[in-house]
Coordinates of C-alpha atoms and ligand atoms in Angstrom, one line a residue:
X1 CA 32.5 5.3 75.3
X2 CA 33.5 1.9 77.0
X3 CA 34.5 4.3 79.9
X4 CA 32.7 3.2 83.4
X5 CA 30.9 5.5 85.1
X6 CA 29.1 5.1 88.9
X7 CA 25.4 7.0 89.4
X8 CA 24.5 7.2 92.5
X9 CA 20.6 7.3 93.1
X10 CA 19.9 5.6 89.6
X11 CA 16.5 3.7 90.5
X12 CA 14.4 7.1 89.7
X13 CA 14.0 10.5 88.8
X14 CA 17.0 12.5 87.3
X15 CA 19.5 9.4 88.2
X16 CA 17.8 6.8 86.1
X17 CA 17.7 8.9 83.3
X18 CA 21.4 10.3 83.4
X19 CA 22.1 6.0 83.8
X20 CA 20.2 5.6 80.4
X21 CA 21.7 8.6 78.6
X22 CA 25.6 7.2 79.6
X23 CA 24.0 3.7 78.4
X24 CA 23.1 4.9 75.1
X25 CA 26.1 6.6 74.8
X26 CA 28.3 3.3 75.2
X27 CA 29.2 3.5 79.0
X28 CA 29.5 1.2 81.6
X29 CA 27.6 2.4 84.0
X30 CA 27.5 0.9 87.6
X31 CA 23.8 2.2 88.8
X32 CA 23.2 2.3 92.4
X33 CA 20.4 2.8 94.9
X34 CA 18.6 0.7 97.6
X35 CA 16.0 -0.3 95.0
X36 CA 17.9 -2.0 93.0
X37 CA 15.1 -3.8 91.5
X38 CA 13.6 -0.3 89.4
X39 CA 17.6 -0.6 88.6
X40 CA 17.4 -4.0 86.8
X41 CA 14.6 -3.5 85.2
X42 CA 16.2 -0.5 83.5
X43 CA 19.0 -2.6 82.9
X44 CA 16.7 -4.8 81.3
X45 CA 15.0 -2.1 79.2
X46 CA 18.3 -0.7 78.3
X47 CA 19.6 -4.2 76.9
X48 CA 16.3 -4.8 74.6
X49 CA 16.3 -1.2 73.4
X50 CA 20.1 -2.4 72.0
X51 CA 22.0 0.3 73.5
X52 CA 26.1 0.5 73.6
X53 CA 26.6 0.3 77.2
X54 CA 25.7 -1.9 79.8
X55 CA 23.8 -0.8 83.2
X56 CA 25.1 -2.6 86.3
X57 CA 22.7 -2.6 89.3
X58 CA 24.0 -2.4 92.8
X59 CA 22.0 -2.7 96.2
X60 CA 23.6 0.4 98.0
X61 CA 22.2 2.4 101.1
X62 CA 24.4 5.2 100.9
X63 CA 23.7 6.5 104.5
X64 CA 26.0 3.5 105.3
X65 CA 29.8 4.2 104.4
X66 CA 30.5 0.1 104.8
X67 CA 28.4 -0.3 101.8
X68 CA 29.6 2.6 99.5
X69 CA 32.9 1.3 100.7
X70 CA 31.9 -2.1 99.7
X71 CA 30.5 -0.6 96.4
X72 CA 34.2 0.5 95.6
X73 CA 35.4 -2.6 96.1
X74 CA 33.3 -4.5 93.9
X75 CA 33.6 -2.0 91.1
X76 CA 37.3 -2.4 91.2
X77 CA 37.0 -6.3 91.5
X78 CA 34.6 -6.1 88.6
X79 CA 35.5 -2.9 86.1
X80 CA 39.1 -2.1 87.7
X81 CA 37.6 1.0 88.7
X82 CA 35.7 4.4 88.0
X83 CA 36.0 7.1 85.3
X84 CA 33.2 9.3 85.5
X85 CA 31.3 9.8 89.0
X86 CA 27.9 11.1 89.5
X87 CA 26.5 12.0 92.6
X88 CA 23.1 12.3 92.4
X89 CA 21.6 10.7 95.3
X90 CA 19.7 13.8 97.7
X91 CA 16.7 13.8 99.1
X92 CA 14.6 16.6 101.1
X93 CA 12.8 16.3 104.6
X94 CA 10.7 19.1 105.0
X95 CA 11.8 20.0 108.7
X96 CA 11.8 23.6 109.4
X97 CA 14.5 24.7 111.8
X98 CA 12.4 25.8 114.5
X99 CA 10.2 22.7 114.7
X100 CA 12.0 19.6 112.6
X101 CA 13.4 16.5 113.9
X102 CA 17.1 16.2 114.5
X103 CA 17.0 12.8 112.5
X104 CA 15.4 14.4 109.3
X105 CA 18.2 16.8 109.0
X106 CA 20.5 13.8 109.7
X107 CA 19.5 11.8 106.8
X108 CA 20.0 15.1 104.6
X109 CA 23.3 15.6 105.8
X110 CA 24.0 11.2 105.3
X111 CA 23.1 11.6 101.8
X112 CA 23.4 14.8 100.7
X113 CA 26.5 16.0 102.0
X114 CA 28.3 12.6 103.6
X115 CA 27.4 10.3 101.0
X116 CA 28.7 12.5 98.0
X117 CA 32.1 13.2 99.9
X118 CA 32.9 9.7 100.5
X119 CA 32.1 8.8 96.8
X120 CA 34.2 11.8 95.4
X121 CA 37.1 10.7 98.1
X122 CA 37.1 6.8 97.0
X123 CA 36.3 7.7 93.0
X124 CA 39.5 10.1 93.1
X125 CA 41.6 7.5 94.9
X126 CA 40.2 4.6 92.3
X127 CA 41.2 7.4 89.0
X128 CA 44.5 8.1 91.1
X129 CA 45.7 5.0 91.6
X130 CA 44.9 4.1 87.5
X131 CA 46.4 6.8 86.2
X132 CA 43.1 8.0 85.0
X133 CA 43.6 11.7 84.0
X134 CA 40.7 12.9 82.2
X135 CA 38.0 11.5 84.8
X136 CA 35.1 13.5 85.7
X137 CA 33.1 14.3 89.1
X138 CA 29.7 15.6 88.3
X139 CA 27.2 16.4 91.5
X140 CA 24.1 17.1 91.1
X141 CA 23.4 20.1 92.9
X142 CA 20.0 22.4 92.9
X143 CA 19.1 26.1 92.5
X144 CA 18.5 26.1 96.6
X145 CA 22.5 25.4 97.0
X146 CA 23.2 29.0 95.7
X147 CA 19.9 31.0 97.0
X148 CA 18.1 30.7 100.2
X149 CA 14.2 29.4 99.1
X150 CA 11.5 31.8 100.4
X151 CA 10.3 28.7 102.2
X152 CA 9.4 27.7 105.7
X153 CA 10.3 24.2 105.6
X154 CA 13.3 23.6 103.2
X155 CA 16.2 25.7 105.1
X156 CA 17.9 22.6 106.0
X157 CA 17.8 20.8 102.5
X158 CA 18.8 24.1 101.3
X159 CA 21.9 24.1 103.6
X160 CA 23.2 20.6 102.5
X161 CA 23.2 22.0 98.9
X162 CA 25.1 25.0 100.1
X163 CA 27.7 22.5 101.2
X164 CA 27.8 20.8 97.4
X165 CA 28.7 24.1 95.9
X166 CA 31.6 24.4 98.5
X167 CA 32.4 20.9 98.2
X168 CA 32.5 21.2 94.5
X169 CA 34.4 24.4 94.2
X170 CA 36.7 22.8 97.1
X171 CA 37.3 19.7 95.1
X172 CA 38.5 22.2 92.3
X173 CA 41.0 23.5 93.8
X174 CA 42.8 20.7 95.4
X175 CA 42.7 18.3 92.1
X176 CA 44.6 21.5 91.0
X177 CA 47.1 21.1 94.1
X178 CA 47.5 17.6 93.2
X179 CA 48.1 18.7 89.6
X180 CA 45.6 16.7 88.7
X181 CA 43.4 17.5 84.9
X182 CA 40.2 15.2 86.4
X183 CA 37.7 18.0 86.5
X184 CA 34.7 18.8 88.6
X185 CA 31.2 20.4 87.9
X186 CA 28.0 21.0 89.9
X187 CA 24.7 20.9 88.1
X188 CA 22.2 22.8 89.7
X189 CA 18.5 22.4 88.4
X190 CA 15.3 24.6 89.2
X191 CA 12.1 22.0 90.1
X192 CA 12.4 19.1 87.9
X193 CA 9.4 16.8 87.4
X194 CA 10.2 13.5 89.3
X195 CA 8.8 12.0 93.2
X196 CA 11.4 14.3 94.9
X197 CA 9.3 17.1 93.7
X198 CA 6.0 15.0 94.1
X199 CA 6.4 14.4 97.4
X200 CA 7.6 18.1 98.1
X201 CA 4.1 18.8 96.1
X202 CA 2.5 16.7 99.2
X203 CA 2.1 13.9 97.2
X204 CA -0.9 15.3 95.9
X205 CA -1.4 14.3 92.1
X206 CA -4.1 17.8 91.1
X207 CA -1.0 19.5 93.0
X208 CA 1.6 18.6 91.2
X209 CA 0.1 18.7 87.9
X210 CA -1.2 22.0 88.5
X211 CA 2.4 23.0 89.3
X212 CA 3.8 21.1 86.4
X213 CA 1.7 23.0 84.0
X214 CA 1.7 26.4 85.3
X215 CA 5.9 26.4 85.7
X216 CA 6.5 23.9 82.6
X217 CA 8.7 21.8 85.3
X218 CA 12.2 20.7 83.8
X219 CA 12.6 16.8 82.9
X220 CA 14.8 14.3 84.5
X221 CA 16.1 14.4 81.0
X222 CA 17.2 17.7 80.7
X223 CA 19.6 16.7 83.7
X224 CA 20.7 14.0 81.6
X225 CA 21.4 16.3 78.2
X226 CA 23.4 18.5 80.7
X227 CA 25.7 15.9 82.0
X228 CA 26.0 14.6 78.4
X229 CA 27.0 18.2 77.6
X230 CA 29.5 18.6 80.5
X231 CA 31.0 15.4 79.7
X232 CA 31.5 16.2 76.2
X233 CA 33.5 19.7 76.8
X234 CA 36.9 19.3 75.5
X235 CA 39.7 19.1 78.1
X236 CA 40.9 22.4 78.7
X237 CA 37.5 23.4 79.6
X238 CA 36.3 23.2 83.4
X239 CA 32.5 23.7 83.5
X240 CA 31.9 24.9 87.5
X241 CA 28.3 25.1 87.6
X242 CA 25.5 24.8 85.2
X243 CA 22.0 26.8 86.6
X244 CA 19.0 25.4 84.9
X245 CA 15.7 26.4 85.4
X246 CA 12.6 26.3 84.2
X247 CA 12.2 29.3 82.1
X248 CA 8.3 30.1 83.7
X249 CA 10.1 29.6 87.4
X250 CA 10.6 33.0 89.7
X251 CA 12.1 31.9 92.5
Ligands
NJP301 O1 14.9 12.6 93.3 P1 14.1 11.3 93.4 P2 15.5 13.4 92.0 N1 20.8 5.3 99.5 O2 13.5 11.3 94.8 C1 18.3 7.8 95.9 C2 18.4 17.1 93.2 N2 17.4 18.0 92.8 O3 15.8 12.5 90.9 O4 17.4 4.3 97.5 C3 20.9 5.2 98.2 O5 13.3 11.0 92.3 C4 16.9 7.2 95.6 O6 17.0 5.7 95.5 P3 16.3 4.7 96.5 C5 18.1 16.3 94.4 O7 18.5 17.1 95.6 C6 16.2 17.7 92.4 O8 14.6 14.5 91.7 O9 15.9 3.6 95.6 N3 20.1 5.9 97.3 C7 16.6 7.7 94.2 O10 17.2 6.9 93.2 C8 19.0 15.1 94.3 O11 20.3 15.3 94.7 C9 15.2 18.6 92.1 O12 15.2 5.4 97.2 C10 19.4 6.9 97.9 C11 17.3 9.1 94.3 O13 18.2 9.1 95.4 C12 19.0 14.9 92.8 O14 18.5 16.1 92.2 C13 15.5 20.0 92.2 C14 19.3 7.1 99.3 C15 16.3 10.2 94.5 O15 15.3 10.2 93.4 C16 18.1 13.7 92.3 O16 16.7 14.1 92.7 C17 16.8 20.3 92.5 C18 20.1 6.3 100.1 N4 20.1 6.4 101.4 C19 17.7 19.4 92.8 N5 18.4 8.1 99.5 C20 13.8 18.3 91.7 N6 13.5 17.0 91.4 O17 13.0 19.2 91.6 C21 18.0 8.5 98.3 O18 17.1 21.6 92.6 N7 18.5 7.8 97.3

């Protein structure tokens, strides 16, 4: 409570509603995306529905480190600095490995991989030079960053989430070098229901809701409960990796 916490990718899907959950739980939250309009009018929504906390918008196009450095620096000027840090932001191209364009894979690796690490560097450095001790990095991870996908197209997207489970078990161990307590957690969902798996559904609406009903897709909300719950563990406990699935999903 009153603690400030950045979401990265909070205009839709599983970022909007961890943004609203850390609302109505009395946080500052400093929502980002590059459409920051959905962001304000969840701000808006937030403040009528009389929530705790308060959901800042900020214009950010995480592919550019200038602007998530600016993003920093405005949150410091503004809120002194961060707490709690979720990366959330990802996205998937479907470009197979034998076919797909170099600059799909590049945007995966901006925000997926680049993107996250910058934001974990400057949120560390913004808790480090506060004294912050009990802060929290949370990235949103996915089932495809611990088991290849019997795909033909998702290989690449598959390998950037391969690099958040090393990043995250990485970022482990050297807050313990640095005798640091601020603790790090990947959360790794099965297919949740939001446009990220829309579009991988081809955008097809009898698709998706086929696949929606026959698997009983998770909810963007169910994301949000499980940060809520990693938040909440008491001190002494590190969670490294929570695997959620739907229960009807094989693969
Ligand atoms: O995705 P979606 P989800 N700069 O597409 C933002 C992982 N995951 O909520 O800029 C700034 O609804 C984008 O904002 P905007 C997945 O890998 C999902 O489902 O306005 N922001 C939007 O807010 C990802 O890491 C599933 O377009 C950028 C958000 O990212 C996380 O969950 C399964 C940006 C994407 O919203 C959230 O995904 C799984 C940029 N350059 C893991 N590019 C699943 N849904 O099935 C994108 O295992 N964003």
């Amino acid at each position: 409570k009153g603690r400030v916490a950045l979401v990265t990718g909070a205009s839709v899907g599983i970022g909007a509603a961890v943004a609203r959950v850390l609302v109505q739980h009395g946080m500052k939250v400093v929502g980002c995306a590059r459409s920051v309009d959905k962001i304000e009018k969840l701000a808006a929504e937030c403040q009528s529905a009389g929530y705790p906390g308060t959901l800042f918008p900020y214009k950010c196009d995480l592919s550019n480190e200038e602007e998530i450095l600016s993003m920093f620096s405005a949150i410091k000027t503004l809120h002194q600095g961060v707490d709690v840090c979720i990366n959330n932001a990802g996205l998937a191209r479907p470009e197979p490995l034998l076919s797909g364009k170099t600059e799909g894979w590049r945007t995966m690796i901006d925000v997926n991989v680049l993107a996250l690490s910058i934001c974990t560097r400057e949120a560390y450095q913004s808790m480090k030079e506060r004294n912050i001790d009990d802060g929290h990095i949370i990235n949103i991870n996915s089932m495809s960053g611990h088991r290849v996908l019997p795909s033909t197209v998702m290989h690449f997207y598959s390998a950037t989430k391969y690099a958040v489970t090393a990043l995250t078990e990485g970022l482990r161990q050297e807050l313990r070098e640095e005798k640091s307590h601020i603790r790090a957690t990947s959360i790794s969902p099965g297919l949740v229901e939001t446009g990220f798996a829309f579009k991988l559904l081809d955008n097809d609406p009898e698709k998706a809701a086929a696949t929606y009903e026959s698997i009983k897709c998770l909810k963007a909300e169910d994301i949000a409960s499980t940060v809520v719950y990693v938040l909440s563990a008491p001190p002494h406990v590190q969670i490294g990796d929570v695997q959620l699935r739907p229960t009807e999903q094989i693969s």
